[in-house]
């Protein structure tokens, strides 16, 4: 038996108008597929926090910076007022003047932030979170600083950004004051302080990549430190009201700033250290135990809300 060689068709001439492929894929292809179709593996996408509901525009940033500077002056004026100055002479009037001023300024900042892009979806989420925070605050009222609303402010500011966090903190404190009857000259200071508290969580690093246990530890550490800072800042509001004749830790208008600083430190250690410690511990415990599911819920709600997509209404069908 002889071997016969099968004849093959001669190759077709190359069409100069068609692109040539110098190399052909060597990997096998499934039947019915195009051998020239190359499948490329795309890298796994990194975690993304989703669109922020309230972007900070340059105008809102400027308004927030100016109000923060005035707020710092409203809180810390006893350490900068020299003895015999007009501010020291009106030490009992200054907190009231600053309270009235901060009411207007916080409103201006909220308006500037909302003008930067707060749509109907962001307003709805703001209302839900503010109502939740206001309902959480009375749970531990009057009980050694057990204030669970602080952990919600930390997680909300982390997910939704500093602009939303500042607005949420101020609105939540205002709502809780209406709910608990805590309306007074201290309320503007509380609104500004809580706005700073929630905004700081939105400024923490790693918003795009940090997840899991490391993120919870970061938020817990921030909540612990910020709880003490919030209490110390709020002490600055009520401290000048104390009569200097009643205690040696009260503010004294004719004393030097260094002497008043020493009095203030003693005042914090004697009056609010235990309360601030309770607030800090509760914030850490709730963040570590409930932080993971709350963060997932907030991020899922943020993705589904699609804040950057405008809401449109189709005309009725004829």
Short mmCIF file of C-alpha atoms in Angstrom, two decimals:
data_model
loop_
_atom_site.label_atom_id
_atom_site.label_comp_id
_atom_site.label_asym_id
_atom_site.label_seq_id
_atom_site.Cartn_x
_atom_site.Cartn_y
_atom_site.Cartn_z
CA UNK A 1 0.00 0.00 0.00
CA UNK A 2 1.38 3.28 -0.98
CA UNK A 3 0.88 6.54 0.87
CA UNK A 4 -0.90 9.16 -1.12
CA UNK A 5 -0.41 12.84 -0.44
CA UNK A 6 -3.64 14.85 -0.38
CA UNK A 7 -3.48 17.88 -2.51
CA UNK A 8 -4.08 21.22 -0.83
CA UNK A 9 -5.62 24.36 -2.23
CA UNK A 10 -3.15 27.10 -3.04
CA UNK A 11 -3.32 30.03 -0.71
CA UNK A 12 -5.49 32.92 -1.73
CA UNK A 13 -3.62 36.00 -2.72
CA UNK A 14 -3.48 38.64 -0.08
CA UNK A 15 -5.93 41.49 -0.56
CA UNK A 16 -3.94 44.70 -0.19
CA UNK A 17 -7.06 46.51 0.96
CA UNK A 18 -7.57 44.26 3.97
CA UNK A 19 -5.46 44.52 7.12
CA UNK A 20 -2.97 41.73 7.62
CA UNK A 21 -2.34 39.89 10.86
CA UNK A 22 1.32 38.97 11.18
CA UNK A 23 0.66 36.56 14.02
CA UNK A 24 -2.31 34.33 14.74
CA UNK A 25 -3.45 33.31 18.20
CA UNK A 26 -1.97 29.98 19.21
CA UNK A 27 -4.49 29.15 21.93
CA UNK A 28 -7.43 26.97 20.85
CA UNK A 29 -10.78 28.57 20.31
CA UNK A 30 -14.22 27.15 20.85
CA UNK A 31 -16.30 26.28 17.78
CA UNK A 32 -18.33 29.14 16.49
CA UNK A 33 -16.08 31.81 17.97
CA UNK A 34 -13.90 34.32 16.22
CA UNK A 35 -10.26 33.27 16.55
CA UNK A 36 -9.18 36.88 16.12
CA UNK A 37 -11.16 37.98 19.19
CA UNK A 38 -8.79 38.35 22.10
CA UNK A 39 -10.21 38.24 25.61
CA UNK A 40 -8.38 40.47 28.03
CA UNK A 41 -8.57 40.00 31.76
CA UNK A 42 -9.47 43.21 33.52
CA UNK A 43 -8.08 43.80 36.99
CA UNK A 44 -10.49 43.50 39.87
CA UNK A 45 -11.93 46.95 40.57
CA UNK A 46 -10.88 48.51 43.82
CA UNK A 47 -13.47 49.49 46.39
CA UNK A 48 -15.08 52.81 45.62
CA UNK A 49 -17.13 54.79 48.11
CA UNK A 50 -19.65 55.81 45.46
CA UNK A 51 -20.77 59.31 44.54
CA UNK A 52 -20.85 61.82 47.36
CA UNK A 53 -24.32 63.33 47.84
CA UNK A 54 -23.02 66.81 48.70
CA UNK A 55 -19.83 67.84 46.88
CA UNK A 56 -17.94 70.72 48.43
CA UNK A 57 -17.65 73.55 45.93
CA UNK A 58 -15.06 76.32 46.36
CA UNK A 59 -17.81 78.62 47.59
CA UNK A 60 -19.02 76.20 50.24
CA UNK A 61 -15.43 75.48 51.29
CA UNK A 62 -14.80 79.19 51.76
CA UNK A 63 -18.00 79.61 53.77
CA UNK A 64 -17.15 76.61 55.93
CA UNK A 65 -13.62 77.88 56.56
CA UNK A 66 -14.81 81.36 57.55
CA UNK A 67 -17.51 80.02 59.87
CA UNK A 68 -15.01 77.64 61.45
CA UNK A 69 -12.63 80.51 62.15
CA UNK A 70 -15.42 82.53 63.75
CA UNK A 71 -16.50 79.45 65.68
CA UNK A 72 -12.99 78.97 67.04
CA UNK A 73 -13.02 82.60 68.18
CA UNK A 74 -16.46 82.09 69.76
CA UNK A 75 -15.21 79.13 71.77
CA UNK A 76 -11.66 80.19 72.62
CA UNK A 77 -12.03 83.93 73.20
CA UNK A 78 -11.24 83.66 76.97
CA UNK A 79 -7.68 82.62 76.10
CA UNK A 80 -7.08 85.53 73.73
CA UNK A 81 -8.80 88.38 75.57
CA UNK A 82 -6.30 90.38 77.56
CA UNK A 83 -7.25 91.67 81.01
CA UNK A 84 -9.03 95.01 80.84
CA UNK A 85 -10.16 94.57 77.22
CA UNK A 86 -13.73 95.23 76.10
CA UNK A 87 -14.29 91.50 75.59
CA UNK A 88 -13.26 90.73 79.14
CA UNK A 89 -15.43 93.56 80.41
CA UNK A 90 -18.43 91.92 78.71
CA UNK A 91 -17.53 88.35 79.66
CA UNK A 92 -21.12 87.53 80.59
CA UNK A 93 -22.49 88.97 77.34
CA UNK A 94 -19.99 87.48 74.90
CA UNK A 95 -21.46 83.93 74.83
CA UNK A 96 -24.90 85.32 74.01
CA UNK A 97 -23.54 87.48 71.21
CA UNK A 98 -21.59 84.60 69.73
CA UNK A 99 -24.63 82.31 70.02
CA UNK A 100 -26.76 84.69 67.97
CA UNK A 101 -23.97 85.08 65.42
CA UNK A 102 -23.39 81.35 65.06
CA UNK A 103 -27.08 80.71 64.36
CA UNK A 104 -26.86 82.87 61.26
CA UNK A 105 -23.47 81.56 60.17
CA UNK A 106 -24.38 77.89 60.47
CA UNK A 107 -27.45 78.62 58.37
CA UNK A 108 -25.29 80.32 55.76
CA UNK A 109 -22.94 77.34 55.58
CA UNK A 110 -25.83 74.89 55.29
CA UNK A 111 -27.30 76.96 52.46
CA UNK A 112 -23.94 77.17 50.66
CA UNK A 113 -23.36 73.42 50.96
CA UNK A 114 -26.87 72.56 49.80
CA UNK A 115 -26.51 74.95 46.85
CA UNK A 116 -23.40 73.03 45.78
CA UNK A 117 -25.50 70.04 44.75
CA UNK A 118 -27.85 68.73 47.42
CA UNK A 119 -30.70 67.22 45.46
CA UNK A 120 -33.93 65.59 46.51
CA UNK A 121 -32.23 62.24 47.15
CA UNK A 122 -29.62 63.78 49.43
CA UNK A 123 -32.28 65.73 51.33
CA UNK A 124 -34.26 62.52 51.85
CA UNK A 125 -31.22 60.67 53.21
CA UNK A 126 -30.33 63.67 55.37
CA UNK A 127 -33.80 63.62 56.89
CA UNK A 128 -33.68 59.89 57.62
CA UNK A 129 -30.25 59.98 59.24
CA UNK A 130 -30.99 63.16 61.21
CA UNK A 131 -34.22 61.65 62.53
CA UNK A 132 -32.37 58.47 63.50
CA UNK A 133 -29.65 60.42 65.29
CA UNK A 134 -32.19 62.61 67.08
CA UNK A 135 -34.03 59.48 68.26
CA UNK A 136 -30.80 57.89 69.53
CA UNK A 137 -29.74 60.87 71.61
CA UNK A 138 -32.40 60.66 74.37
CA UNK A 139 -31.55 56.99 75.01
CA UNK A 140 -28.59 57.85 77.20
CA UNK A 141 -29.56 61.36 78.25
CA UNK A 142 -28.36 62.04 81.77
CA UNK A 143 -26.56 58.69 82.11
CA UNK A 144 -22.79 59.13 82.27
CA UNK A 145 -22.30 60.18 78.68
CA UNK A 146 -24.05 57.20 77.07
CA UNK A 147 -24.78 58.91 73.76
CA UNK A 148 -25.12 56.40 70.89
CA UNK A 149 -25.78 59.08 68.29
CA UNK A 150 -22.06 59.85 68.05
CA UNK A 151 -21.17 56.56 66.39
CA UNK A 152 -23.83 57.16 63.73
CA UNK A 153 -22.34 60.57 63.00
CA UNK A 154 -18.89 58.99 62.57
CA UNK A 155 -20.07 56.31 60.15
CA UNK A 156 -22.30 58.69 58.16
CA UNK A 157 -19.55 61.25 57.77
CA UNK A 158 -17.14 58.52 56.68
CA UNK A 159 -19.39 57.20 53.90
CA UNK A 160 -21.15 60.36 52.75
CA UNK A 161 -18.27 62.83 52.93
CA UNK A 162 -17.33 65.95 54.91
CA UNK A 163 -19.93 68.26 53.34
CA UNK A 164 -22.82 65.95 54.09
CA UNK A 165 -21.29 65.18 57.49
CA UNK A 166 -21.20 68.81 58.58
CA UNK A 167 -24.79 69.38 57.48
CA UNK A 168 -25.95 66.16 59.10
CA UNK A 169 -24.26 66.94 62.40
CA UNK A 170 -25.79 70.42 62.64
CA UNK A 171 -29.28 69.29 61.57
CA UNK A 172 -29.22 66.27 63.91
CA UNK A 173 -28.30 68.37 66.92
CA UNK A 174 -31.01 70.89 66.08
CA UNK A 175 -33.60 68.13 65.66
CA UNK A 176 -32.63 66.41 68.90
CA UNK A 177 -32.85 69.73 70.76
CA UNK A 178 -36.44 70.16 69.54
CA UNK A 179 -37.20 66.58 70.55
CA UNK A 180 -35.72 66.80 74.04
CA UNK A 181 -36.52 70.43 74.79
CA UNK A 182 -32.84 71.37 74.87
CA UNK A 183 -33.21 74.69 73.04
CA UNK A 184 -31.10 77.46 74.48
CA UNK A 185 -28.06 79.66 73.84
CA UNK A 186 -25.88 76.55 73.87
CA UNK A 187 -27.62 75.05 70.83
CA UNK A 188 -25.64 76.94 68.12
CA UNK A 189 -22.40 75.84 69.78
CA UNK A 190 -23.63 72.24 69.82
CA UNK A 191 -24.64 72.42 66.18
CA UNK A 192 -21.25 73.74 65.12
CA UNK A 193 -19.35 71.24 67.27
CA UNK A 194 -21.35 68.27 66.01
CA UNK A 195 -20.88 69.51 62.45
CA UNK A 196 -17.13 69.50 62.99
CA UNK A 197 -17.34 66.06 64.60
CA UNK A 198 -19.10 64.44 61.64
CA UNK A 199 -17.09 66.38 59.07
CA UNK A 200 -13.83 65.13 60.56
CA UNK A 201 -14.90 61.54 59.94
CA UNK A 202 -15.37 62.39 56.26
CA UNK A 203 -11.83 63.75 56.08
CA UNK A 204 -10.16 60.58 57.36
CA UNK A 205 -7.75 58.90 54.91
CA UNK A 206 -8.41 55.68 53.01
CA UNK A 207 -11.98 56.36 51.94
CA UNK A 208 -11.45 54.51 48.62
CA UNK A 209 -9.28 51.57 49.67
CA UNK A 210 -9.49 50.95 53.40
CA UNK A 211 -12.11 48.37 54.34
CA UNK A 212 -12.77 45.71 56.93
CA UNK A 213 -11.21 45.57 60.36
CA UNK A 214 -8.63 48.23 59.63
CA UNK A 215 -11.32 50.75 58.75
CA UNK A 216 -13.29 49.97 61.91
CA UNK A 217 -10.17 50.46 64.02
CA UNK A 218 -9.51 53.80 62.33
CA UNK A 219 -13.08 54.97 62.93
CA UNK A 220 -12.98 53.74 66.52
CA UNK A 221 -9.78 55.63 67.23
CA UNK A 222 -11.22 58.77 65.67
CA UNK A 223 -14.47 58.42 67.61
CA UNK A 224 -12.60 57.96 70.88
CA UNK A 225 -10.43 61.04 70.43
CA UNK A 226 -13.16 63.20 68.87
CA UNK A 227 -15.56 62.42 71.73
CA UNK A 228 -13.11 64.01 74.17
CA UNK A 229 -12.52 66.92 71.81
CA UNK A 230 -16.26 67.52 71.49
CA UNK A 231 -16.68 67.55 75.27
CA UNK A 232 -13.72 69.89 75.75
CA UNK A 233 -14.98 72.29 73.09
CA UNK A 234 -18.45 72.38 74.62
CA UNK A 235 -16.90 73.06 78.03
CA UNK A 236 -15.54 76.27 76.58
CA UNK A 237 -19.10 77.47 76.03
CA UNK A 238 -20.33 77.14 79.62
CA UNK A 239 -17.10 77.82 81.44
CA UNK A 240 -17.22 81.65 81.24
CA UNK A 241 -20.70 81.61 82.81
CA UNK A 242 -19.37 80.31 86.13
CA UNK A 243 -18.93 82.97 88.74
CA UNK A 244 -15.26 83.35 89.56
CA UNK A 245 -16.10 83.93 93.23
CA UNK A 246 -17.78 80.54 93.47
CA UNK A 247 -14.81 78.41 92.44
CA UNK A 248 -11.10 78.67 91.78
CA UNK A 249 -11.52 76.79 88.48
CA UNK A 250 -13.91 79.33 86.94
CA UNK A 251 -13.05 81.86 84.28
CA UNK A 252 -11.60 85.08 85.66
CA UNK A 253 -11.79 88.08 83.35
CA UNK A 254 -8.86 89.94 84.92
CA UNK A 255 -6.52 86.91 84.87
CA UNK A 256 -3.92 86.22 82.22
CA UNK A 257 -4.63 83.74 79.38
CA UNK A 258 -2.13 81.26 80.90
CA UNK A 259 -3.88 81.39 84.25
CA UNK A 260 -7.26 80.91 82.65
CA UNK A 261 -5.93 77.97 80.65
CA UNK A 262 -4.82 76.28 83.86
CA UNK A 263 -8.24 76.96 85.38
CA UNK A 264 -9.95 75.50 82.34
CA UNK A 265 -7.91 72.27 82.44
CA UNK A 266 -8.79 71.86 86.10
CA UNK A 267 -12.44 72.54 85.26
CA UNK A 268 -12.50 69.80 82.60
CA UNK A 269 -10.81 67.26 84.87
CA UNK A 270 -13.18 68.01 87.72
CA UNK A 271 -16.50 68.21 85.88
CA UNK A 272 -16.58 66.43 82.51
CA UNK A 273 -13.83 63.83 82.33
CA UNK A 274 -16.09 60.96 83.38
CA UNK A 275 -18.86 62.04 81.00
CA UNK A 276 -16.47 62.36 78.05
CA UNK A 277 -14.94 58.97 78.84
CA UNK A 278 -18.38 57.34 78.79
CA UNK A 279 -19.17 58.96 75.45
CA UNK A 280 -15.85 57.82 73.98
CA UNK A 281 -16.21 54.21 75.21
CA UNK A 282 -19.78 53.91 73.90
CA UNK A 283 -18.70 55.25 70.50
CA UNK A 284 -15.85 52.73 70.26
CA UNK A 285 -17.97 49.76 71.37
CA UNK A 286 -20.80 50.55 68.95
CA UNK A 287 -18.39 51.19 66.08
CA UNK A 288 -16.63 47.85 66.56
CA UNK A 289 -19.83 45.83 67.02
CA UNK A 290 -22.28 47.52 64.66
CA UNK A 291 -19.94 49.44 62.36
CA UNK A 292 -19.56 46.79 59.64
CA UNK A 293 -23.27 46.27 58.86
CA UNK A 294 -24.05 49.98 59.18
CA UNK A 295 -21.23 50.88 56.79
CA UNK A 296 -22.44 48.30 54.27
CA UNK A 297 -25.99 49.61 54.51
CA UNK A 298 -24.91 53.22 54.04
CA UNK A 299 -22.69 52.39 51.07
CA UNK A 300 -25.38 50.26 49.44
CA UNK A 301 -27.93 53.03 49.90
CA UNK A 302 -25.48 55.55 48.46
CA UNK A 303 -24.83 53.43 45.36
CA UNK A 304 -28.50 52.82 44.72
CA UNK A 305 -29.42 56.44 45.26
CA UNK A 306 -27.07 57.52 42.41
CA UNK A 307 -26.84 61.07 43.76
CA UNK A 308 -25.04 62.32 40.65
CA UNK A 309 -27.93 61.29 38.40
CA UNK A 310 -30.53 64.08 38.16
CA UNK A 311 -34.15 63.26 38.85
CA UNK A 312 -36.32 63.72 35.77
CA UNK A 313 -40.03 63.26 35.24
CA UNK A 314 -41.47 62.06 31.95
CA UNK A 315 -44.51 63.90 30.61
CA UNK A 316 -47.81 61.98 30.82
CA UNK A 317 -48.70 59.84 27.85
CA UNK A 318 -51.45 61.30 25.61
#
